[in-house]
Short mmCIF file of C-alpha atoms and ligand atoms in Angstrom, two decimals:
data_model
loop_
_atom_site.label_atom_id
_atom_site.label_comp_id
_atom_site.label_asym_id
_atom_site.label_seq_id
_atom_site.Cartn_x
_atom_site.Cartn_y
_atom_site.Cartn_z
CA MET A 93 -16.37 75.13 -58.17
CA ILE A 94 -18.47 76.27 -54.96
CA ASP A 95 -15.37 78.25 -53.10
CA LEU A 96 -16.56 77.93 -49.48
CA ARG A 97 -13.38 77.91 -47.78
CA SER A 98 -13.52 81.77 -46.55
CA ASP A 99 -15.74 85.46 -47.45
CA THR A 100 -11.50 86.31 -47.92
CA VAL A 101 -12.32 84.39 -51.87
CA THR A 102 -13.97 87.28 -53.60
CA ARG A 103 -12.33 88.75 -56.90
CA PRO A 104 -13.74 92.24 -56.82
CA ASP A 105 -16.13 93.47 -59.26
CA ASP A 106 -16.09 96.07 -61.96
CA ARG A 107 -16.96 99.02 -59.71
CA MET A 108 -14.00 97.97 -57.74
CA ARG A 109 -11.83 97.77 -60.63
CA GLU A 110 -13.09 100.90 -62.10
CA ALA A 111 -12.50 102.54 -58.56
CA ALA A 112 -9.05 101.37 -58.78
CA ARG A 113 -7.92 102.51 -62.37
CA ASP A 114 -9.75 105.96 -62.12
CA ALA A 115 -8.48 107.05 -58.05
CA ALA A 116 -6.40 110.35 -57.31
CA VAL A 117 -3.17 109.04 -56.11
CA GLY A 118 -0.43 110.60 -53.92
CA ASP A 119 2.54 109.14 -51.73
CA ASP A 120 0.63 107.61 -48.91
CA VAL A 121 4.02 107.43 -46.32
CA TYR A 122 4.39 111.49 -46.87
CA GLY A 123 -0.23 111.24 -46.05
CA GLU A 124 -0.92 112.25 -49.76
CA ASP A 125 -2.60 110.31 -51.08
CA PRO A 126 -6.05 112.01 -51.57
CA THR A 127 -8.28 108.54 -51.51
CA VAL A 128 -6.35 106.47 -49.18
CA ASN A 129 -7.33 110.34 -47.08
CA GLU A 130 -10.92 110.04 -47.74
CA LEU A 131 -11.09 106.37 -46.75
CA GLN A 132 -9.48 107.07 -44.09
CA GLU A 133 -11.96 109.59 -42.70
CA ARG A 134 -15.29 107.81 -43.96
CA VAL A 135 -14.34 104.67 -41.77
CA ALA A 136 -13.40 106.74 -38.50
CA ASP A 137 -16.92 108.16 -39.64
CA VAL A 138 -18.47 105.70 -39.85
CA LEU A 139 -17.05 103.96 -36.64
CA ASP A 140 -17.32 107.21 -34.57
CA THR A 141 -13.40 107.48 -33.90
CA GLU A 142 -11.00 110.24 -34.15
CA ALA A 143 -9.21 108.61 -36.48
CA ALA A 144 -8.63 105.73 -38.86
CA LEU A 145 -5.43 104.05 -40.19
CA LEU A 146 -5.60 102.01 -44.28
CA VAL A 147 -3.06 98.82 -43.33
CA PRO A 148 -2.25 96.11 -45.86
CA SER A 149 -4.22 93.14 -43.49
CA GLY A 150 -6.06 92.63 -40.71
CA THR A 151 -2.69 90.54 -39.34
CA MET A 152 -0.87 94.09 -39.40
CA GLY A 153 -3.73 95.79 -37.73
CA ASN A 154 -3.76 93.43 -35.06
CA GLN A 155 -0.14 93.46 -34.41
CA ILE A 156 0.33 96.87 -34.73
CA ALA A 157 -2.29 97.25 -31.96
CA VAL A 158 -0.26 95.17 -29.83
CA ARG A 159 2.17 97.34 -30.30
CA THR A 160 1.37 100.04 -30.02
CA HIS A 161 -0.83 99.11 -27.01
CA THR A 162 1.86 97.94 -24.65
CA GLU A 163 5.59 97.52 -23.74
CA ARG A 164 7.61 94.63 -24.22
CA GLY A 165 7.65 91.82 -21.29
CA GLU A 166 3.49 92.27 -20.55
CA GLU A 167 1.13 91.04 -20.85
CA LEU A 168 -2.10 90.33 -23.98
CA VAL A 169 -4.91 89.26 -22.31
CA CYS A 170 -7.66 87.33 -25.46
CA GLU A 171 -9.51 84.70 -25.82
CA ARG A 172 -8.19 81.10 -25.99
CA GLU A 173 -9.45 80.56 -29.76
CA SER A 174 -8.69 83.81 -30.51
CA HIS A 175 -7.04 84.87 -34.43
CA ILE A 176 -4.59 86.54 -32.79
CA TYR A 177 -2.93 84.03 -30.43
CA ARG A 178 -4.23 80.95 -33.21
CA TRP A 179 -3.15 81.91 -36.23
CA GLU A 180 -1.01 85.06 -36.42
CA LEU A 181 2.02 82.80 -35.96
CA ALA A 182 2.74 84.33 -32.23
CA GLY A 183 3.18 87.72 -33.64
CA PRO A 184 2.76 89.06 -30.56
CA ALA A 185 5.81 87.44 -28.85
CA GLN A 186 7.74 88.38 -31.72
CA HIS A 187 6.40 92.41 -32.88
CA ALA A 188 5.86 93.11 -29.75
CA GLY A 189 7.64 90.69 -27.21
CA VAL A 190 4.79 90.33 -25.26
CA GLN A 191 3.43 87.24 -23.15
CA THR A 192 -0.15 86.18 -24.24
CA ARG A 193 -2.51 85.20 -21.44
CA THR A 194 -5.56 83.29 -22.41
CA ILE A 195 -9.68 82.90 -21.24
CA ASP A 196 -11.68 80.10 -22.13
CA GLY A 197 -14.45 82.34 -23.69
CA GLY A 198 -16.22 78.57 -23.76
CA GLU A 199 -18.44 77.85 -26.80
CA ARG A 200 -19.01 81.21 -27.76
CA GLY A 201 -16.02 82.68 -27.11
CA VAL A 202 -17.11 85.18 -24.98
CA ILE A 203 -15.57 86.73 -22.43
CA SER A 204 -16.68 88.26 -19.17
CA PRO A 205 -16.16 91.11 -16.98
CA SER A 206 -14.71 88.24 -13.73
CA GLN A 207 -12.63 86.90 -16.58
CA VAL A 208 -10.93 89.67 -17.25
CA ARG A 209 -10.18 90.81 -13.61
CA ARG A 210 -9.19 87.38 -12.82
CA ALA A 211 -5.88 87.78 -15.91
CA TYR A 212 -5.57 91.09 -15.15
CA VAL A 213 -1.44 91.26 -13.48
CA GLU A 214 -0.21 94.08 -11.38
CA ALA A 215 3.24 94.88 -12.37
CA SER A 216 5.33 94.12 -9.62
CA ASP A 217 9.20 92.84 -8.86
CA HIS A 218 7.95 89.78 -10.37
CA ARG A 219 5.06 89.59 -12.25
CA PRO A 220 5.16 91.45 -15.73
CA GLY A 221 1.60 93.82 -15.71
CA THR A 222 -1.05 93.02 -18.63
CA GLY A 223 -0.80 95.76 -21.01
CA VAL A 224 -3.59 95.51 -23.13
CA LEU A 225 -7.01 93.07 -23.56
CA ALA A 226 -7.82 92.07 -26.95
CA LEU A 227 -11.66 91.08 -27.75
CA GLU A 228 -12.78 89.63 -31.20
CA ASN A 229 -15.59 90.00 -32.88
CA THR A 230 -17.21 87.97 -34.76
CA HIS A 231 -15.49 85.20 -33.37
CA ASN A 232 -13.59 83.49 -35.81
CA SER A 233 -13.08 80.00 -34.57
CA ARG A 234 -16.22 80.00 -32.24
CA GLY A 235 -18.62 79.83 -35.43
CA GLY A 236 -18.37 83.61 -36.09
CA THR A 237 -20.41 83.69 -33.64
CA ALA A 238 -21.80 87.65 -32.75
CA ILE A 239 -20.85 88.66 -29.50
CA SER A 240 -23.48 91.93 -28.75
CA PRO A 241 -22.61 95.42 -27.80
CA GLU A 242 -23.32 95.09 -23.98
CA ALA A 243 -20.76 92.45 -23.43
CA ILE A 244 -18.26 93.61 -25.51
CA ALA A 245 -19.05 96.89 -23.28
CA ALA A 246 -18.47 94.97 -19.63
CA ALA A 247 -15.25 93.33 -20.93
CA ALA A 248 -13.64 96.49 -21.93
CA ASP A 249 -15.32 98.06 -19.63
CA ALA A 250 -13.23 95.82 -16.61
CA ALA A 251 -10.19 96.86 -18.52
CA HIS A 252 -10.91 100.19 -18.50
CA GLU A 253 -11.18 100.09 -14.93
CA VAL A 254 -7.57 98.66 -14.18
CA GLY A 255 -6.14 101.29 -16.76
CA VAL A 256 -5.44 98.47 -19.59
CA PRO A 257 -6.71 99.60 -23.25
CA VAL A 258 -8.73 97.51 -25.08
CA HIS A 259 -8.45 96.23 -28.47
CA LEU A 260 -10.90 94.93 -30.59
CA ASP A 261 -9.90 92.18 -34.03
CA GLY A 262 -13.32 93.06 -35.84
CA ALA A 263 -12.42 91.54 -38.79
CA ARG A 264 -15.23 90.64 -39.09
CA LEU A 265 -17.31 93.54 -36.90
CA PHE A 266 -19.38 94.80 -39.85
CA ASN A 267 -21.23 90.69 -39.67
CA ALA A 268 -21.62 91.57 -35.41
CA ALA A 269 -23.62 94.94 -36.49
CA VAL A 270 -25.89 93.41 -38.98
CA ALA A 271 -26.76 90.36 -36.66
CA HIS A 272 -27.50 92.38 -34.08
CA GLY A 273 -28.87 95.42 -35.84
CA VAL A 274 -26.36 97.79 -34.61
CA SER A 275 -24.73 100.09 -35.98
CA ALA A 276 -19.92 99.29 -35.85
CA ALA A 277 -20.06 102.52 -33.68
CA ASP A 278 -21.95 101.32 -31.03
CA TYR A 279 -19.06 98.36 -30.30
CA ALA A 280 -16.36 100.98 -31.68
CA GLU A 281 -16.93 103.28 -28.19
CA HIS A 282 -16.57 100.87 -25.97
CA VAL A 283 -13.04 100.05 -26.90
CA THR A 284 -9.72 101.93 -27.20
CA THR A 285 -8.80 100.92 -31.03
CA VAL A 286 -10.60 98.29 -33.49
CA MET A 287 -9.74 97.01 -36.74
CA CYS A 288 -12.19 95.98 -39.10
CA CYS A 289 -11.06 94.23 -42.37
CA LEU A 290 -12.25 95.56 -45.95
CA SER A 291 -11.17 92.57 -47.84
CA LYS A 292 -12.92 90.16 -45.98
CA GLY A 293 -17.52 89.71 -46.16
CA LEU A 294 -17.10 93.60 -47.71
CA GLY A 295 -15.66 92.65 -50.86
CA ALA A 296 -12.22 94.74 -51.23
CA PRO A 297 -9.34 93.06 -53.11
CA VAL A 298 -6.84 94.43 -49.91
CA GLY A 299 -6.46 96.15 -46.94
CA SER A 300 -8.00 96.57 -43.27
CA MET A 301 -8.46 99.58 -41.52
CA LEU A 302 -7.39 100.36 -37.57
CA ALA A 303 -9.19 102.89 -35.77
CA GLY A 304 -9.22 104.95 -32.81
CA PRO A 305 -8.49 108.04 -30.70
CA ASP A 306 -5.73 110.49 -32.82
CA SER A 307 -3.27 109.65 -30.57
CA VAL A 308 -2.76 105.71 -30.43
CA ILE A 309 -3.05 105.57 -34.36
CA GLU A 310 -0.50 108.52 -34.89
CA GLU A 311 1.65 106.45 -32.40
CA ALA A 312 0.21 102.91 -34.65
CA ARG A 313 0.97 104.92 -38.53
CA ARG A 314 4.79 105.20 -36.67
CA HIS A 315 4.21 100.99 -36.01
CA ARG A 316 2.69 100.85 -39.50
CA LYS A 317 6.17 102.03 -41.07
CA LEU A 318 8.57 99.45 -39.01
CA PHE A 319 6.70 96.92 -39.80
CA GLY A 320 6.56 97.56 -43.35
CA GLY A 321 3.27 98.52 -44.47
CA GLY A 322 4.48 101.28 -45.18
CA MET A 323 2.33 102.16 -49.06
CA ARG A 324 3.54 104.73 -51.36
CA GLN A 325 0.53 105.33 -54.33
CA ALA A 326 -2.28 103.33 -52.18
CA GLY A 327 -5.06 105.08 -53.56
CA ILE A 328 -5.17 101.68 -55.91
CA LEU A 329 -6.60 99.63 -53.01
CA ALA A 330 -8.44 102.73 -51.21
CA ALA A 331 -10.51 102.86 -53.89
CA PRO A 332 -11.95 99.50 -53.90
CA GLY A 333 -12.04 100.04 -50.25
CA LEU A 334 -14.54 102.85 -49.65
CA ALA A 335 -16.66 101.13 -52.67
CA ALA A 336 -16.85 98.25 -50.31
CA LEU A 337 -17.77 99.71 -47.47
CA SER A 338 -21.42 99.96 -49.57
CA ASN A 339 -21.72 96.15 -49.26
CA ARG A 340 -21.95 96.53 -45.41
CA GLU A 341 -26.13 96.31 -45.02
CA ARG A 342 -26.47 93.01 -47.98
CA LEU A 343 -24.09 90.46 -44.98
CA ALA A 344 -27.35 89.67 -43.91
CA GLU A 345 -28.16 88.11 -46.99
CA ASP A 346 -24.88 85.89 -46.40
CA HIS A 347 -26.23 85.31 -42.94
CA ARG A 348 -29.52 83.73 -44.72
CA ARG A 349 -27.64 81.70 -46.75
CA ALA A 350 -25.41 80.52 -44.06
CA ASP A 351 -28.56 79.71 -42.17
CA ARG A 352 -30.01 77.46 -45.53
CA LEU A 353 -26.58 76.17 -45.77
CA ALA A 354 -26.60 74.96 -41.87
CA ALA A 355 -30.06 73.63 -42.53
CA GLY A 356 -29.35 71.57 -45.69
CA LEU A 357 -25.61 70.27 -44.10
CA ASP A 358 -27.19 69.28 -41.10
CA ARG A 359 -29.77 67.01 -42.83
CA VAL A 360 -26.79 64.48 -44.20
CA ASP A 361 -25.91 61.88 -42.66
CA GLY A 362 -22.68 61.49 -41.06
CA LEU A 363 -22.70 65.57 -40.53
CA ALA A 364 -23.86 67.90 -37.60
CA VAL A 365 -24.53 71.45 -38.34
CA GLU A 366 -25.54 74.30 -35.27
CA PRO A 367 -27.36 76.86 -36.73
CA PRO A 368 -24.75 79.85 -36.97
CA GLU A 369 -24.84 83.24 -36.01
CA THR A 370 -23.37 85.17 -38.65
CA ASN A 371 -21.72 84.06 -42.39
CA ILE A 372 -19.49 81.18 -41.04
CA VAL A 373 -20.64 77.55 -40.49
CA LEU A 374 -18.95 75.27 -38.57
CA VAL A 375 -20.00 71.38 -39.27
CA THR A 376 -19.05 68.28 -37.77
CA THR A 377 -18.10 65.50 -39.07
CA ASP A 378 -18.34 61.89 -38.15
CA ARG A 379 -15.41 60.45 -40.38
CA PRO A 380 -12.07 62.21 -40.48
CA ALA A 381 -12.70 66.55 -41.52
CA GLU A 382 -9.86 65.39 -43.98
CA ALA A 383 -11.38 62.75 -45.35
CA VAL A 384 -14.72 64.46 -45.67
CA LEU A 385 -13.48 67.67 -47.78
CA GLU A 386 -11.49 65.03 -50.38
CA GLY A 387 -15.16 63.99 -51.09
CA TRP A 388 -16.42 67.51 -51.58
CA LEU A 389 -13.33 68.14 -53.82
CA ASP A 390 -14.34 65.86 -55.98
CA ALA A 391 -18.52 66.96 -55.62
CA GLY A 392 -17.14 71.12 -57.05
CA VAL A 393 -17.17 72.33 -53.12
CA ARG A 394 -14.69 73.94 -51.17
CA ALA A 395 -14.08 74.00 -47.66
CA SER A 396 -11.44 74.71 -45.01
CA GLN A 397 -10.45 72.01 -42.54
CA PHE A 398 -10.79 73.60 -39.11
CA GLY A 399 -10.30 70.78 -36.85
CA GLU A 400 -9.49 67.16 -36.96
CA HIS A 401 -13.81 66.54 -37.33
CA THR A 402 -14.56 69.81 -37.86
CA ILE A 403 -14.67 71.88 -41.60
CA ARG A 404 -15.81 75.23 -41.76
CA CYS A 405 -17.86 76.84 -44.70
CA CYS A 406 -18.05 80.82 -45.71
CA THR A 407 -21.13 82.25 -47.47
CA HIS A 408 -20.12 85.07 -49.11
CA LEU A 409 -20.35 88.45 -51.88
CA ASP A 410 -19.86 85.71 -54.85
CA VAL A 411 -22.18 82.18 -53.29
CA THR A 412 -25.54 83.00 -54.44
CA ASP A 413 -28.51 81.41 -53.74
CA ASP A 414 -28.38 78.00 -56.68
CA ASP A 415 -24.84 78.08 -54.87
CA ILE A 416 -26.09 77.23 -51.83
CA GLY A 417 -28.35 75.08 -53.34
CA ALA A 418 -26.27 73.76 -55.58
CA ALA A 419 -23.98 72.81 -52.19
CA ILE A 420 -25.88 70.89 -50.68
CA ASP A 421 -26.72 68.61 -53.55
CA ALA A 422 -23.40 68.09 -54.09
CA VAL A 423 -22.12 67.61 -50.56
CA ARG A 424 -25.40 65.29 -49.81
CA ASN A 425 -24.59 62.93 -53.19
CA ALA A 426 -20.62 62.66 -51.69
CA SER A 427 -21.38 61.38 -48.70
C1 PLP B 665 -8.85 87.00 -40.77
C2 PLP B 665 -9.15 87.42 -39.81
C3 PLP B 665 -7.43 87.94 -39.68
C4 PLP B 665 -6.67 88.63 -39.83
O1 PLP B 665 -7.13 88.93 -41.43
P1 PLP B 665 -5.98 89.26 -42.66
O2 PLP B 665 -6.02 90.13 -43.41
O3 PLP B 665 -6.50 87.94 -43.23
O4 PLP B 665 -4.45 89.26 -42.01
C5 PLP B 665 -7.63 88.53 -37.94
N1 PLP B 665 -9.06 88.21 -37.45
C6 PLP B 665 -9.58 87.41 -37.39
C7 PLP B 665 -10.46 86.94 -36.89
C8 PLP B 665 -9.48 87.24 -39.18
O5 PLP B 665 -10.67 86.45 -38.77
#
């Protein structure tokens, strides 16, 4: 079975398992886990932020960020197809008590500075104030689009000008950085906080990081405890996370394989595929996606339904060049 559903399906390799086994640990709720502390320092260094915090999932990292940046009754502004809005169970309403205002970022999900200015609401006797702007890069539901540091900076600056903090959902930030040939820090410098996942393209079994200024991360740490994300001997998770950081550069291989997959699938009758920007391939299907996926499954290929006529395929650490060829052949035979 070739599993293209998500880049989260990877299994930790021997190096990660050994790192977990051998990790020095302590109680991280007391701040005493040396491996967690090392990971947090490493990620803060990579992103060039003052601090970073290990959280169990990307969702929790985003939700802690929204909660930390806002007061109850304010507004979160984000892109219409953003993960925070679409795929996190109305978390901002539930955990932070905020209302969400969406902006349509078009086909690539890029929010312009003028859109940010138009969405901004000044608090008054009648209106909730804007509490935070959330951006996403790569933009998952828009097909893994890799937004440039300049475009992120432009939108973020428009928010900062009116005193609004900016959170970057960078679940796949390293994919964006590799696609643009820049460092992840080139994005982080423009935003207040950034979340990135260790458990997606980098291949760690568990874990995401929330990074930003010391004062914000200190408050985020309290919210992590509140949300039930205070973990004890979490060095067991941090150690494979540290090992996963060395998988950043190889993301280019996933992007190359995604290109090849897209080109191959586009040649199959009944499927249309735009060239991908990173490791996510969105396939438009003539027939209902659900029925198409059943055929693929019988042929040994798993992918995710993303819409009535849309399928998402992800390349990742556990997908080889041979797998790409085999997947294209299987899909062609299934159609
Ligand atoms: C996967 C993802 C998340 C959530 O990460 P989990 O670890 O699955 O909770 C958040 N944002 C984006 C853009 C994602 O793709």
